[in-house]
């Protein structure tokens, strides 16, 4: 730790690290009124891996209504998370299109006409977009909607698309052999849908009548902590594998999330994996990871990308939604997350006002108490972005729930090779709702 | 009972001479002093219980260390009043003479305390500048390590303000004042501009006078009369801490500590300490108005108090172990300029106000109540209270937004170090000239008077603007050279100063009424040919200046009256008060209709001649004349051959829609004559070195023309009666006891010595002889010039002695700046003047005139 001490960063340095990836988007107003139920969103990412394996996406559906927000937490490389961040929203958006629109789309592509765009992306300059794969992606998407035109499938199918058949392409194989969890929100009016696969999480910030904030979790983690998931996995495999299918809280003793995209090593049969590797490009052979077959691998698939979908009808007291990768949730309790964001967004610090009452308090004790409370609020003013502010807390919180600059500075100055030992990649998206619109809509209905 | 309410309450009288609203310390003080002055038919109404508002929670510090002399005088009177109140009424007031210590953490604060000390000594208030070591001797807890020194006022005291309130009420009641609690005033009834009655929740009372002492609620009460009365004040929360008795009980006569740099104060309280402060980020309250119950429910806010607690512990580190008793939230009302609001309102006669105490209610209440009672009794108080007169404000300071923003600046400012010529930062750009933007882009730095923005000086291109705005010093300021260049240009070429803020009235009539009214109101003769300009005072019965103005006879029956900016409300109500109600006599405020440009300097006439094709030489356009003429394309510009500084030049009164055009023409034609913009600082330097007295700074309602060498502006030789004539004739008989003089500092190093400002004591041959009223550096004399009044010491029987030219010419004068005395030459006339010879003869004559008779 003596080596770490020399890395002390100044507050401006800390800020520049924390703010490097911050992004915010405000829904434009018309006639001075915001008619959308979402006022806008703010997001940020802090890498621990080099390069970062988390991805985030945000887009507005142009041909239908609503907004899509997603957090993708990659593992064994970032390829799968990257692909998801670029592609998944198109599949969701296309599946929401009415039949007629799909036919028009197909006709336009067939005739070589320009198609009206489906999504408007809201991207940070650092959010990577792979140009090379675009035509491949597009063909796959087209195949998908062609299928949709023929028979309307359930939205669930699209979550399996990531694994589809163009496996000869190295690019795609890298995607297939890496993995990623996904947590996506679709918000349209007062309908909020969460599709989740893995251990990223979506939590709603609800403002109570007394002004305080409470957390309402909208997604379930797919991990060993979720008994239903453990039961599901055990039920899908023979009793003989009961002890081996989940070991040390991991799938086959290896994988933390129990649902994920990619990760064909947990999905394909051993034969298929070998065949693909043999016919695939040389680079794959050199990769020890891809060649490795998980132990006790008897009855694949062990892993699914099928999302769990939840619906929530927004109420006026629902103020914001936080979607975060597990890197966030393992550092801060969800209730603390909601409190920090809620107090930041309302500018009100819901601390209990101090009362001396009948207690014996000396001036010195009171001064110490007040200084600590002051330090807690002052950090709020440094940030213009709720996600950045939350990140500051996630990384820098001390045991008193206050941001400790020294701790923050140490955590951010960790060298690349050490960072992953202390923390995970953190990705945060915070969408703010418009209580007036939500309230008004409810009122209209009644 | 016909009216609802508590049957226990005594019945409401149907009629009274005076109704006072507010049973706090201010209202009871007014009642007490009215009773003392012989008023018998006085009713005081309180909506809750006596002293239940701010008075109840007041910290109880009675300090005479106040920023302006009239406030110190009030505090000094309050002190002697409260001291004897227990004896007078038999009610314990908790008065303890603790003395107080105003601490200085830095040299600048120390200078300001030294300046204050010189001012207090003039008033006879005892005080000493002491060293940190002596502070430690006086107070057992104070940490002196970061202190430079302190001002010790041994006569300051602490007192229980609810008890004083009670004693005043009891004393007033004994003299016949009726005090009714739980009676709320709903409306003040006004008929024909005069108060006639108040309506309460228990019925109405007819009355001739109404006094609004409603404290926090004075603003709302003002709005609740048929003719709305503007009482510009706004509340802020104010916090102080009470500790339990200390381990080693603090003696009750431990001095009060006022640490303005730490923004805190502390006094002994029941063996412990009471400590509060005036924080940087005050919490304004009651913006929308509330009822009194709210005061009872004020919440403590420890987080807000944190800086004050830290300041206290820094000052008294040993208090760390002291136990908290309570944090008190006591709302206080603040005004736009840190001074209280006193006097008769301009719009409604018989409607008086005393409110807005800026957290010094206890210290001011005694003196302020006395002055207000005198005002109601004699028509004026016995001291010059212009700084507190509610007529310094008008409706324009009545906006709730303005008040809220301004008091948030005012509250911290009360403890802030104020250097010469500081300005308020909030509530600005309210009234501006149409040229504001043009001037601003040319580097104008602004000051504000009566809501109007006026240029101070113009920062030349390339100068560092930021550092200039931030420079704060008691020594030579950064703008020294900038103003110097503007002055030089006024003397050698031509400058233009935007003086649009001046108050401008037009008085017109069908017959002679306008002339008759002005002949009565003005000391000088206004029966002059059309086109003449007359400088004249408007005097009160005592011969003192209520206003000092320039009047232009525009036509036979119409006059254009130009007064100082802050006279807008005062002068209006003064004229209205004396104006017969005659439909053929009409007074109009045309301040907003004209932009005023002052062209100063020897080349002014060349610029104007070129723009108007009319010769502007003195032969064609003699001094003190006004002509309507065209300037550039614009017609109907009132051009006056006068300036307010004594330099040659012209005033242009331009209908506002032509302002930009005329300004542009003047600037473009002026190029070849070296024209430039100038500001009020240059003007100040010019007028002071020319010995020009300004109303509001040098002249006040207690100064007569004879005392400031302006007898030549009084129509003694005419057989016309005018206000103040009797008093002046009598003064001419008896001689004057004080004289306005010009003091030129010698042996004063402009670079290294403290600069004079105003209010500095003047000594003659070692004896206190007067004080300065304004001062400036004269770039011509290359010396500081102070203007002020001196008077000879009283005669053997304590009677005032008439002043003689010898007294002025033969004395060794000194001006005391922050405790250091600088020798000065006293003069009765300026060094250089256009008409020096002529004037000198005239003034010498005047002086000998009033001495001889």
mmCIF file with all atom_site columns, C-alpha atoms in Angstrom, chain A residues 351 354-356 359-367 370-371 373-374, chain B residues 241 243 299-300 302-303 306 309-310 312-313 319-324:
data_model
loop_
_atom_site.group_PDB
_atom_site.id
_atom_site.type_symbol
_atom_site.label_atom_id
_atom_site.label_alt_id
_atom_site.label_comp_id
_atom_site.label_asym_id
_atom_site.label_entity_id
_atom_site.label_seq_id
_atom_site.pdbx_PDB_ins_code
_atom_site.Cartn_x
_atom_site.Cartn_y
_atom_site.Cartn_z
_atom_site.occupancy
_atom_site.B_iso_or_equiv
_atom_site.pdbx_formal_charge
_atom_site.auth_seq_id
_atom_site.auth_comp_id
_atom_site.auth_asym_id
_atom_site.auth_atom_id
_atom_site.pdbx_PDB_model_num
ATOM 1  C CA . UNK A 1 351 ? -31.095 13.646 5.894  1.00 0.00 ? 351 UNK A CA 1
ATOM 2  C CA . UNK A 1 354 ? -30.312 17.151 13.529 1.00 0.00 ? 354 UNK A CA 1
ATOM 3  C CA . UNK A 1 355 ? -32.031 17.609 16.856 1.00 0.00 ? 355 UNK A CA 1
ATOM 4  C CA . UNK A 1 356 ? -30.216 17.850 20.139 1.00 0.00 ? 356 UNK A CA 1
ATOM 5  C CA . UNK A 1 359 ? -29.124 14.541 24.850 1.00 0.00 ? 359 UNK A CA 1
ATOM 6  C CA . UNK A 1 360 ? -25.838 15.793 26.156 1.00 0.00 ? 360 UNK A CA 1
ATOM 7  C CA . UNK A 1 361 ? -23.940 17.066 23.160 1.00 0.00 ? 361 UNK A CA 1
ATOM 8  C CA . UNK A 1 362 ? -20.860 19.234 23.327 1.00 0.00 ? 362 UNK A CA 1
ATOM 9  C CA . UNK A 1 363 ? -20.044 21.888 20.784 1.00 0.00 ? 363 UNK A CA 1
ATOM 10 C CA . UNK A 1 364 ? -17.012 19.890 19.689 1.00 0.00 ? 364 UNK A CA 1
ATOM 11 C CA . UNK A 1 365 ? -19.066 16.751 19.056 1.00 0.00 ? 365 UNK A CA 1
ATOM 12 C CA . UNK A 1 366 ? -21.643 18.731 17.146 1.00 0.00 ? 366 UNK A CA 1
ATOM 13 C CA . UNK A 1 367 ? -18.954 20.334 15.005 1.00 0.00 ? 367 UNK A CA 1
ATOM 14 C CA . UNK A 1 370 ? -21.781 18.677 11.061 1.00 0.00 ? 370 UNK A CA 1
ATOM 15 C CA . UNK A 1 371 ? -18.481 18.586 9.215  1.00 0.00 ? 371 UNK A CA 1
ATOM 16 C CA . UNK A 1 373 ? -22.557 15.778 7.032  1.00 0.00 ? 373 UNK A CA 1
ATOM 17 C CA . UNK A 1 374 ? -21.218 18.690 5.050  1.00 0.00 ? 374 UNK A CA 1
ATOM 18 C CA . UNK B 2 241 ? -26.695 28.981 19.944 1.00 0.00 ? 241 UNK B CA 1
ATOM 19 C CA . UNK B 2 243 ? -24.819 26.670 25.760 1.00 0.00 ? 243 UNK B CA 1
ATOM 20 C CA . UNK B 2 299 ? -37.002 25.203 12.939 1.00 0.00 ? 299 UNK B CA 1
ATOM 21 C CA . UNK B 2 300 ? -33.437 24.859 14.069 1.00 0.00 ? 300 UNK B CA 1
ATOM 22 C CA . UNK B 2 302 ? -27.739 22.708 12.559 1.00 0.00 ? 302 UNK B CA 1
ATOM 23 C CA . UNK B 2 303 ? -26.258 22.098 9.139  1.00 0.00 ? 303 UNK B CA 1
ATOM 24 C CA . UNK B 2 306 ? -22.055 24.752 10.970 1.00 0.00 ? 306 UNK B CA 1
ATOM 25 C CA . UNK B 2 309 ? -20.178 27.002 15.095 1.00 0.00 ? 309 UNK B CA 1
ATOM 26 C CA . UNK B 2 310 ? -16.768 26.470 13.527 1.00 0.00 ? 310 UNK B CA 1
ATOM 27 C CA . UNK B 2 312 ? -17.054 30.168 17.395 1.00 0.00 ? 312 UNK B CA 1
ATOM 28 C CA . UNK B 2 313 ? -14.798 27.225 18.183 1.00 0.00 ? 313 UNK B CA 1
ATOM 29 C CA . UNK B 2 319 ? -15.706 25.747 24.274 1.00 0.00 ? 319 UNK B CA 1
ATOM 30 C CA . UNK B 2 320 ? -15.411 22.337 22.589 1.00 0.00 ? 320 UNK B CA 1
ATOM 31 C CA . UNK B 2 321 ? -16.391 20.711 25.839 1.00 0.00 ? 321 UNK B CA 1
ATOM 32 C CA . UNK B 2 322 ? -19.304 23.075 26.460 1.00 0.00 ? 322 UNK B CA 1
ATOM 33 C CA . UNK B 2 323 ? -22.718 21.462 26.240 1.00 0.00 ? 323 UNK B CA 1
ATOM 34 C CA . UNK B 2 324 ? -25.417 22.594 23.863 1.00 0.00 ? 324 UNK B CA 1
#
